[in-house]
Coordinates of C-alpha atoms in Angstrom, one line a residue:
Chain A
M1 CA 0.0 0.0 0.0
E2 CA 1.3 3.4 -1.0
A3 CA 1.4 6.3 1.5
S4 CA -0.9 8.4 -0.7
E5 CA -3.6 5.7 -1.0
I6 CA -6.8 6.1 1.0
P7 CA -8.0 2.8 2.4
A8 CA -11.7 2.4 3.3
L9 CA -13.9 -0.4 4.5
P10 CA -16.5 -1.0 1.8
R11 CA -20.1 -1.6 2.5
G12 CA -20.7 -5.0 4.0
V13 CA -17.4 -5.0 5.9
R14 CA -17.5 -3.8 9.5
L15 CA -15.9 -4.0 12.8
H16 CA -17.8 -5.8 15.5
F17 CA -17.1 -6.6 19.1
D18 CA -17.7 -10.3 19.7
K19 CA -19.0 -10.3 23.3
I20 CA -19.1 -14.1 23.5
R21 CA -15.4 -14.5 22.6
D22 CA -14.4 -11.2 24.1
T23 CA -12.6 -10.0 21.0
W24 CA -13.0 -7.6 18.0
V25 CA -13.7 -9.2 14.6
L26 CA -14.0 -7.9 11.1
L27 CA -17.3 -9.1 9.7
A28 CA -17.4 -9.5 5.9
P29 CA -19.3 -11.7 3.4
E30 CA -18.9 -15.3 4.6
R31 CA -16.0 -14.4 6.9
A32 CA -15.3 -13.3 10.4
V33 CA -11.7 -12.3 10.8
T34 CA -10.5 -12.2 14.4
L35 CA -8.5 -9.1 15.1
D36 CA -5.5 -8.8 17.4
A37 CA -4.7 -5.5 19.1
V38 CA -2.5 -4.3 16.2
G39 CA -5.1 -5.2 13.5
L40 CA -7.8 -3.4 15.5
A41 CA -5.6 -0.3 16.0
I42 CA -4.9 -0.1 12.3
L43 CA -8.5 -0.6 11.2
S44 CA -9.8 1.8 13.8
E45 CA -7.9 4.5 11.9
V46 CA -9.3 3.6 8.5
D47 CA -12.0 6.1 7.9
G48 CA -12.1 6.5 4.1
T49 CA -10.7 10.1 4.3
R50 CA -7.1 9.9 5.5
P51 CA -4.3 8.4 3.3
F52 CA -2.3 5.4 4.5
G53 CA 0.8 7.6 5.2
E54 CA -1.2 9.7 7.7
I55 CA -2.5 6.6 9.4
T56 CA 0.9 5.2 10.0
R57 CA 2.2 8.6 11.2
T58 CA -0.7 8.7 13.8
L59 CA 0.0 5.1 14.9
A60 CA 3.7 5.8 15.2
E61 CA 3.2 8.7 17.4
R62 CA 0.5 7.0 19.6
Y63 CA 2.5 3.9 20.2
N64 CA 5.9 5.6 20.1
A65 CA 7.2 3.1 17.4
P66 CA 9.2 3.6 14.2
E67 CA 6.9 4.7 11.4
D68 CA 8.6 2.6 8.7
Q69 CA 8.1 -0.5 10.9
I70 CA 4.4 0.3 11.4
A71 CA 4.0 1.0 7.7
K72 CA 5.5 -2.3 6.8
D73 CA 3.4 -4.3 9.2
S74 CA 0.1 -2.6 8.5
S75 CA 0.7 -2.6 4.7
G76 CA 0.9 -6.4 4.7
F77 CA -2.2 -6.7 6.8
L78 CA -4.2 -4.2 4.7
D79 CA -3.0 -5.6 1.4
A80 CA -4.3 -9.1 2.5
L81 CA -7.7 -7.6 3.2
R82 CA -7.6 -5.8 -0.1
D83 CA -7.0 -9.1 -1.9
R84 CA -10.1 -10.5 -0.2
R85 CA -12.1 -7.4 -1.3
F86 CA -12.5 -6.6 2.4
L87 CA -10.8 -3.2 1.8
D88 CA -11.2 -0.6 -0.9
I89 CA -8.7 2.0 -2.1
L90 CA -10.6 5.2 -2.8
P91 CA -9.8 6.9 -6.2
Chain B
M1 CA -17.2 -32.6 29.9
T2 CA -15.8 -29.6 28.1
L3 CA -18.3 -27.6 26.0
A4 CA -17.9 -27.4 22.3
P5 CA -16.8 -24.0 21.0
P6 CA -19.7 -21.8 20.0
P7 CA -20.9 -21.8 16.4
I8 CA -19.9 -18.9 14.1
A9 CA -22.6 -19.3 11.4
M10 CA -26.2 -20.2 11.2
L11 CA -28.2 -21.1 8.1
A12 CA -31.8 -20.3 8.5
E13 CA -33.9 -22.2 5.9
L14 CA -36.9 -19.9 6.2
T15 CA -39.0 -22.0 3.8
H16 CA -38.7 -24.9 1.4
R17 CA -41.0 -23.1 -1.1
C18 CA -39.2 -22.0 -4.2
P19 CA -40.3 -20.9 -7.7
L20 CA -37.4 -22.8 -9.2
A21 CA -37.0 -26.5 -9.4
C22 CA -33.3 -27.0 -9.7
P23 CA -32.4 -30.7 -10.0
Y24 CA -29.5 -30.3 -7.5
C25 CA -31.4 -28.6 -4.8
S26 CA -29.8 -29.3 -1.4
N27 CA -33.1 -29.3 0.4
P28 CA -34.2 -32.8 1.5
V29 CA -36.2 -34.9 -0.8
K30 CA -39.0 -34.8 1.8
L31 CA -39.8 -31.1 1.9
A32 CA -41.3 -29.2 4.8
R33 CA -44.9 -27.9 4.0
Q34 CA -45.8 -24.3 4.3
D35 CA -48.2 -25.0 7.2
T36 CA -45.2 -26.4 9.3
E37 CA -43.0 -23.4 8.8
L38 CA -41.9 -21.5 11.9
N39 CA -43.7 -18.2 12.4
K40 CA -41.9 -14.9 12.5
E41 CA -41.7 -14.7 16.3
T42 CA -40.0 -18.1 16.6
W43 CA -37.4 -17.1 14.0
I44 CA -36.7 -13.9 15.8
S45 CA -36.2 -15.8 19.0
A46 CA -33.9 -18.2 17.2
F47 CA -31.8 -15.3 15.9
Q48 CA -31.5 -13.8 19.3
Q49 CA -30.5 -17.1 20.8
A50 CA -28.0 -17.7 18.1
A51 CA -26.3 -14.3 18.7
A52 CA -26.2 -15.0 22.4
L53 CA -24.6 -18.4 21.7
G54 CA -21.9 -16.8 19.6
V55 CA -23.2 -16.9 16.0
L56 CA -21.8 -14.0 14.0
Q57 CA -23.1 -14.7 10.5
L58 CA -26.7 -15.4 9.6
H59 CA -27.5 -16.9 6.2
L60 CA -31.1 -16.5 5.2
S61 CA -31.9 -19.2 2.8
G62 CA -34.6 -21.6 1.7
G63 CA -36.0 -22.7 -0.6
E64 CA -36.4 -19.2 -1.8
P65 CA -36.3 -16.9 1.3
A66 CA -38.1 -14.1 -0.7
S67 CA -41.1 -16.5 -0.6
R68 CA -41.5 -15.4 3.0
R69 CA -43.6 -12.3 3.2
D70 CA -42.0 -11.3 6.5
L71 CA -38.4 -11.4 5.1
T72 CA -37.8 -7.7 5.7
E73 CA -38.9 -7.9 9.3
L74 CA -36.7 -11.0 9.9
V75 CA -33.7 -9.0 8.5
T76 CA -34.5 -6.1 10.8
A77 CA -34.7 -8.4 13.8
A78 CA -31.5 -10.2 12.9
R79 CA -29.6 -7.0 12.6
A80 CA -31.0 -5.8 15.9
A81 CA -29.7 -9.0 17.4
G82 CA -26.2 -8.1 16.2
L83 CA -25.9 -10.6 13.4
Y84 CA -24.3 -10.1 10.0
T85 CA -27.1 -10.9 7.6
N86 CA -26.6 -12.6 4.3
L87 CA -29.5 -13.3 1.9
I88 CA -29.1 -16.4 -0.4
T89 CA -31.6 -16.0 -3.2
S90 CA -32.4 -16.8 -6.8
G91 CA -33.7 -13.2 -7.1
I92 CA -37.2 -14.4 -8.0
G93 CA -39.7 -12.7 -5.7
L94 CA -37.5 -9.6 -5.2
S95 CA -38.9 -6.4 -6.6
E96 CA -37.1 -3.0 -6.6
R97 CA -39.4 -2.0 -3.7
R98 CA -38.6 -5.0 -1.7
L99 CA -34.9 -4.6 -2.2
A100 CA -35.2 -1.0 -1.0
D101 CA -36.9 -2.2 2.1
L102 CA -34.2 -4.8 2.7
N103 CA -31.7 -2.0 2.3
Q104 CA -33.5 0.0 4.9
A105 CA -33.6 -3.1 7.2
G106 CA -29.8 -3.3 7.1
L107 CA -29.2 -6.4 5.0
D108 CA -25.4 -6.8 4.8
H109 CA -24.9 -8.9 1.8
I110 CA -26.6 -10.8 -1.0
Q111 CA -25.7 -14.1 -2.7
L112 CA -27.4 -14.4 -6.0
S113 CA -27.6 -17.9 -7.6
L114 CA -26.8 -18.4 -11.3
Q115 CA -28.1 -21.5 -13.0
G116 CA -26.6 -20.8 -16.4
T117 CA -25.1 -17.9 -18.3
D118 CA -27.9 -17.5 -20.8
A119 CA -31.6 -17.9 -20.6
A120 CA -31.7 -21.2 -22.5
M121 CA -29.4 -22.9 -19.9
A122 CA -30.5 -21.1 -16.8
D123 CA -34.2 -21.5 -17.4
E124 CA -33.9 -25.2 -18.3
I125 CA -31.8 -26.0 -15.2
G126 CA -34.0 -23.9 -12.9
G127 CA -37.2 -25.2 -14.5
Y128 CA -38.6 -21.7 -14.6
R129 CA -39.1 -19.9 -17.8
G130 CA -38.2 -16.2 -17.7
G131 CA -36.1 -16.7 -14.6
F132 CA -32.8 -15.7 -16.2
E133 CA -34.2 -12.4 -17.5
R134 CA -35.8 -11.6 -14.2
K135 CA -32.5 -12.4 -12.3
M136 CA -30.6 -10.0 -14.5
Q137 CA -33.1 -7.3 -13.7
V138 CA -32.8 -8.0 -10.0
A139 CA -29.0 -8.0 -10.3
A140 CA -29.2 -4.5 -11.8
W141 CA -31.3 -3.3 -8.8
I142 CA -28.9 -4.8 -6.4
A143 CA -26.0 -2.9 -8.1
D144 CA -28.0 0.3 -8.0
I145 CA -28.6 0.1 -4.3
G146 CA -25.0 -0.9 -3.8
F147 CA -25.5 -4.2 -1.9
P148 CA -22.3 -6.2 -1.7
L149 CA -22.8 -9.1 -4.0
T150 CA -21.6 -12.7 -4.4
L151 CA -22.6 -14.6 -7.5
N152 CA -23.2 -18.3 -6.6
T153 CA -22.8 -20.7 -9.5
V154 CA -23.5 -24.4 -9.3
L155 CA -21.7 -26.2 -12.0
H156 CA -22.2 -29.7 -13.4
R157 CA -21.8 -31.6 -16.6
R158 CA -24.3 -29.6 -18.5
N159 CA -23.0 -26.1 -17.7
L160 CA -19.4 -26.4 -16.7
H161 CA -18.3 -25.0 -20.1
Q162 CA -20.0 -21.8 -19.2
L163 CA -17.7 -21.0 -16.2
P164 CA -15.5 -18.5 -18.1
R165 CA -18.7 -16.5 -19.0
A166 CA -20.0 -16.8 -15.4
I167 CA -16.8 -15.1 -14.2
E168 CA -17.4 -12.3 -16.7
I169 CA -21.0 -11.9 -15.6
A170 CA -19.9 -11.6 -12.0
Q171 CA -17.6 -8.7 -13.0
E172 CA -20.4 -7.1 -15.1
M173 CA -22.7 -7.3 -12.0
S174 CA -19.9 -5.6 -9.9
A175 CA -19.9 -8.7 -7.7
R176 CA -16.9 -8.8 -5.3
R177 CA -17.0 -12.5 -5.1
I178 CA -18.1 -15.6 -7.1
E179 CA -18.7 -19.0 -5.6
V180 CA -17.7 -21.7 -8.1
A181 CA -19.3 -24.7 -6.6
T182 CA -19.2 -28.0 -8.5
V183 CA -22.5 -29.8 -7.7
Q184 CA -22.4 -31.7 -4.4
F185 CA -24.4 -34.9 -4.5
H186 CA -26.9 -34.5 -1.6
G187 CA -30.6 -34.0 -1.6
W188 CA -32.1 -33.9 -5.1
A189 CA -28.7 -34.0 -6.7
L190 CA -28.2 -37.6 -5.6
R191 CA -31.1 -38.5 -7.9
N192 CA -29.5 -36.7 -10.8
R193 CA -26.0 -38.1 -10.8
D194 CA -26.5 -39.5 -14.3
A195 CA -27.6 -36.1 -15.6
L196 CA -25.2 -33.9 -13.7
M197 CA -21.9 -35.8 -12.9
P198 CA -19.0 -34.0 -14.5
T199 CA -16.4 -35.9 -16.4
R200 CA -12.9 -36.2 -14.9
E201 CA -11.7 -34.0 -17.8
Q202 CA -14.3 -31.3 -17.0
A203 CA -13.3 -31.3 -13.3
A204 CA -9.6 -30.8 -14.3
E205 CA -10.5 -28.1 -16.7
T206 CA -12.6 -26.3 -14.1
T207 CA -9.6 -26.3 -11.7
R208 CA -7.5 -24.9 -14.5
V209 CA -10.0 -22.1 -15.3
V210 CA -10.3 -21.2 -11.6
T211 CA -6.5 -21.1 -11.1
E212 CA -6.0 -18.8 -14.1
A213 CA -8.9 -16.5 -13.2
R214 CA -7.7 -16.2 -9.6
A215 CA -4.3 -15.0 -10.7
R216 CA -5.7 -12.6 -13.3
L217 CA -8.4 -11.1 -11.1
R218 CA -6.6 -10.9 -7.8
G219 CA -7.9 -8.0 -5.8
K220 CA -10.8 -7.5 -8.2
L221 CA -12.9 -10.7 -7.9
V222 CA -12.6 -13.3 -5.2
I223 CA -13.2 -16.8 -6.4
D224 CA -14.2 -19.4 -3.8
Y225 CA -14.0 -22.9 -5.4
V226 CA -15.6 -26.2 -4.4
P227 CA -14.1 -28.9 -6.6
A228 CA -15.9 -32.1 -7.8
D229 CA -15.1 -34.3 -4.8
Y230 CA -15.9 -37.5 -6.6
H231 CA -12.7 -36.8 -8.6
E232 CA -10.5 -35.6 -5.7
E233 CA -8.0 -37.5 -3.5
F234 CA -9.1 -36.1 -0.1
P235 CA -12.5 -35.3 1.2
K236 CA -13.9 -31.9 2.1
R237 CA -13.9 -30.8 5.7
C238 CA -17.7 -30.7 5.7
M239 CA -19.3 -27.7 7.6
G240 CA -15.8 -27.0 9.0
G241 CA -16.2 -30.2 11.1
W242 CA -19.5 -31.6 12.5
G243 CA -20.8 -29.4 15.3
T244 CA -17.8 -27.1 15.4
T245 CA -18.6 -24.1 13.3
G246 CA -22.1 -23.9 12.0
L247 CA -25.7 -25.1 12.3
N248 CA -28.9 -25.1 10.3
I249 CA -32.5 -24.5 11.2
A250 CA -35.0 -26.2 8.9
P251 CA -38.3 -24.5 8.0
D252 CA -40.1 -26.6 10.5
G253 CA -37.7 -25.7 13.4
Q254 CA -35.5 -28.8 13.4
V255 CA -32.0 -27.8 14.3
L256 CA -29.5 -29.7 12.1
P257 CA -25.7 -30.0 12.1
C258 CA -25.8 -29.7 8.3
H259 CA -28.4 -29.3 5.6
A260 CA -28.3 -33.0 4.7
A261 CA -28.2 -34.4 8.2
Q262 CA -31.8 -35.6 8.0
T263 CA -30.6 -38.3 5.6
I264 CA -28.9 -40.1 8.5
P265 CA -31.7 -42.2 9.7
H266 CA -30.6 -43.0 13.2
L267 CA -30.3 -39.3 14.2
T268 CA -33.1 -37.4 15.8
F269 CA -33.3 -33.7 15.8
D270 CA -34.5 -31.3 18.5
R271 CA -36.7 -28.4 17.4
I272 CA -36.1 -24.7 18.2
Q273 CA -39.7 -24.4 19.5
D274 CA -39.1 -27.1 22.1
K275 CA -35.6 -26.5 23.5
P276 CA -33.1 -23.6 23.9
L277 CA -30.7 -23.4 21.1
A278 CA -27.6 -23.5 23.4
E279 CA -28.9 -26.7 24.9
I280 CA -29.4 -28.2 21.4
W281 CA -25.9 -27.1 20.3
H282 CA -24.1 -28.4 23.3
R283 CA -26.1 -31.4 24.5
S284 CA -28.2 -32.9 21.8
D285 CA -27.3 -36.4 20.5
A286 CA -27.3 -35.3 16.9
F287 CA -24.7 -32.6 17.4
N288 CA -22.5 -34.8 19.6
A289 CA -22.8 -37.8 17.3
Y290 CA -19.8 -36.9 15.1
R291 CA -18.1 -34.2 17.1
G292 CA -14.4 -34.6 17.6
T293 CA -12.7 -37.9 16.6
D294 CA -13.9 -40.6 19.1
W295 CA -16.6 -41.9 16.7
M296 CA -14.1 -42.6 13.9
A297 CA -13.2 -46.1 12.7
E298 CA -10.2 -47.0 10.5
P299 CA -8.7 -45.7 8.3
C300 CA -9.7 -42.3 9.8
K301 CA -8.8 -43.3 13.4
S302 CA -5.0 -43.6 12.8
C303 CA -4.9 -41.0 10.0
D304 CA -2.7 -37.9 10.3
R305 CA -5.4 -35.9 8.5
K306 CA -8.2 -36.8 10.9
T307 CA -8.3 -33.3 12.5
V308 CA -7.8 -31.7 9.0
D309 CA -10.9 -33.0 7.3
F310 CA -12.6 -35.0 10.1
G311 CA -13.2 -37.9 7.8
G312 CA -15.1 -35.8 5.3
C313 CA -18.9 -35.7 4.9
R314 CA -21.0 -38.0 7.1
C315 CA -24.0 -37.8 4.8
Q316 CA -21.9 -38.7 1.7
A317 CA -20.4 -41.7 3.7
L318 CA -23.9 -42.9 4.5
A319 CA -25.3 -42.4 1.0
L320 CA -22.4 -44.3 -0.7
T321 CA -21.4 -46.9 1.9
G322 CA -24.5 -47.3 4.0
D323 CA -22.5 -46.3 7.1
A324 CA -22.5 -42.7 8.3
S325 CA -19.4 -43.3 10.4
A326 CA -17.3 -44.6 7.6
T327 CA -14.6 -42.6 5.9
D328 CA -16.0 -40.4 3.2
P329 CA -15.4 -42.4 -0.1
A330 CA -14.1 -39.2 -1.6
C331 CA -11.0 -40.0 0.4
S332 CA -8.3 -42.0 -1.5
K333 CA -7.8 -44.0 1.7
S334 CA -11.4 -45.3 1.8
P335 CA -11.9 -48.9 0.6
H336 CA -14.9 -47.5 -1.4
H337 CA -12.9 -44.9 -3.2
A338 CA -12.1 -46.9 -6.3
S339 CA -15.7 -48.0 -6.7
M340 CA -16.9 -44.4 -6.1
Q341 CA -14.7 -43.1 -8.9
A342 CA -15.8 -45.9 -11.2
Q343 CA -19.4 -45.0 -10.4
A344 CA -18.6 -41.4 -11.1
A345 CA -17.2 -42.3 -14.5
D346 CA -20.3 -44.4 -15.2
H347 CA -22.7 -41.6 -14.2
A348 CA -20.7 -39.1 -16.3
A349 CA -21.1 -41.3 -19.3
Q350 CA -24.9 -41.2 -19.3
V351 CA -25.0 -38.5 -21.9
N352 CA -28.7 -38.7 -22.6
A353 CA -29.9 -38.8 -18.9
A354 CA -32.9 -36.5 -18.3
L355 CA -33.1 -34.1 -15.3
T356 CA -35.3 -35.0 -12.4
Y357 CA -36.6 -31.7 -11.1
R358 CA -37.3 -30.8 -7.5
I359 CA -41.0 -30.7 -6.7
A360 CA -43.0 -28.2 -4.6
P361 CA -43.4 -28.9 -0.8
G362 CA -46.4 -31.1 -0.2
K363 CA -46.5 -32.7 -3.6
P364 CA -45.9 -36.4 -4.0
V365 CA -42.2 -37.3 -4.4
P366 CA -41.4 -39.0 -7.7
A367 CA -40.0 -42.5 -7.6
Q368 CA -36.2 -42.6 -7.7
G369 CA -34.9 -43.4 -11.2
K370 CA -33.4 -46.8 -11.8
R371 CA -29.6 -47.6 -11.8

C-alpha cells in the first residue's frame, strides 16, 4: 500500500465486538476475521478520508514506534484484506 | 465434559417453497410444507438465541427466502440481534421496492444464484421460464442500491463449459466474489447423478480455469471454489467439522448439524420451538454424534489428517457406503474410493440422462430413477 492511497472499509465489511469470545472481529461476506490489538488499532484509523501515510504517522506517534516498521506491518495486513475485497482504495 | 466452541454461522432455511425446481437442490427430498413453517416470532427468538450463543453470521436461505412475506422484518430483527445478515436468493420474488426495504432493514450482503449464463441454460436448469431475464433485472437493482454481492454458480456436466462466461458476468454485475461450486451430491442431486456428474476432464478443466482467473483477477474478484469431490484425492472438511462451526435450522424448526443431516436415519433432531438453542448445540445427541474424533473407525482413526478433514462428509459416507461413520469415499484411503470413482465415470457417461426436477413442498415425491 502506498502512503498516498486512501483505504476504506467497503459496504458489507464492518468492525464488530464479539461479546461471547471477548474479541474484536472484522465481519465480511462469509467471513469473520479475528483481530489482534495491532489489527484493531490499524482498522480503527481507516476512515475513508485519510491516506495510508497519515494513518501510519498517527499510529507511530501514539505507540511511540518507528513509522517505517508500522508502515511495513500494516501494509501487509491491509493488502491481504484488499486481496479478499474486504478493503477498498478510494480513487 | 468440556463444552464445544460456540458456532460462528447459522443457516436459517426460512421455507422450502421456491419458484425454481433445480435438480441439484440441497433441500431434503421430503420437503417441509408451508403449514409447518416457523412463524416470525419463533425465527426472531432463534436469531436472538443464536447471537447469544456466539453466532456472528446469519445466512437467510430456503428454498427461496423471498417467498416469506415477513423477510424484511426478519432481517431487521437479525440486525437488531447483532448478526451479519446474508440473503441467499435466486432473485425471483424480489422487486425493486422489496430490495429498497431490505436495504432499509440493514441487510449486509446478497448471494445471487446463477443456474446458467444464458436464458436457455438457466431456465432449463431452474425449470422456470423467464427466470434468467428476471434475475438479470434483480442484479441491476442490487447494483443500483450498492449491496455487496456474491454470485453463486452451481456447475455440473451440462453447464461447466459456461464457467468463463459466469466469471465475466460476476464482474459485469460488480460482484466482489463468485462461488464456483461444483455440484455436491446430496438431496435432489443424488437422484441426478446421471444427468449432472461432471467428467474427470471437466473437473480438471474447471480447476485450471479457476486457477487462471484467480491470478488474473486478484484484488478484483474473489473466487471461492468447491471442486468435484468424486474426482479428488481427499474429502472436504464438511461444515468445518461436525458441530464445530455452523448449524442449520430447517423451515419446521428442526436444528441440524448440516443441511443434509436428516438423511442419516438414526439421528433425531430437536426443534427450536421445544428447547433452547444453546442446549441443542451443546447437549443434543445429533450434534454430539460426530463431534471430535472418538466416533471414527479405520482408516480415519489412525490417519494424520483426521483433524484436518474430520473424515469428510457424514452424509456422503452414508449415501455411498450405508454407514455414516465410515470414511467419506471421496478420500483415497477409503476402501470404497475406487468404486466411487468408477461409479462417477459411469454416471458421467450417461450423456442422454434427463433431469429429475425438484418438486414443490407437499407434492408427491417422484419415484427414484433406476440404476
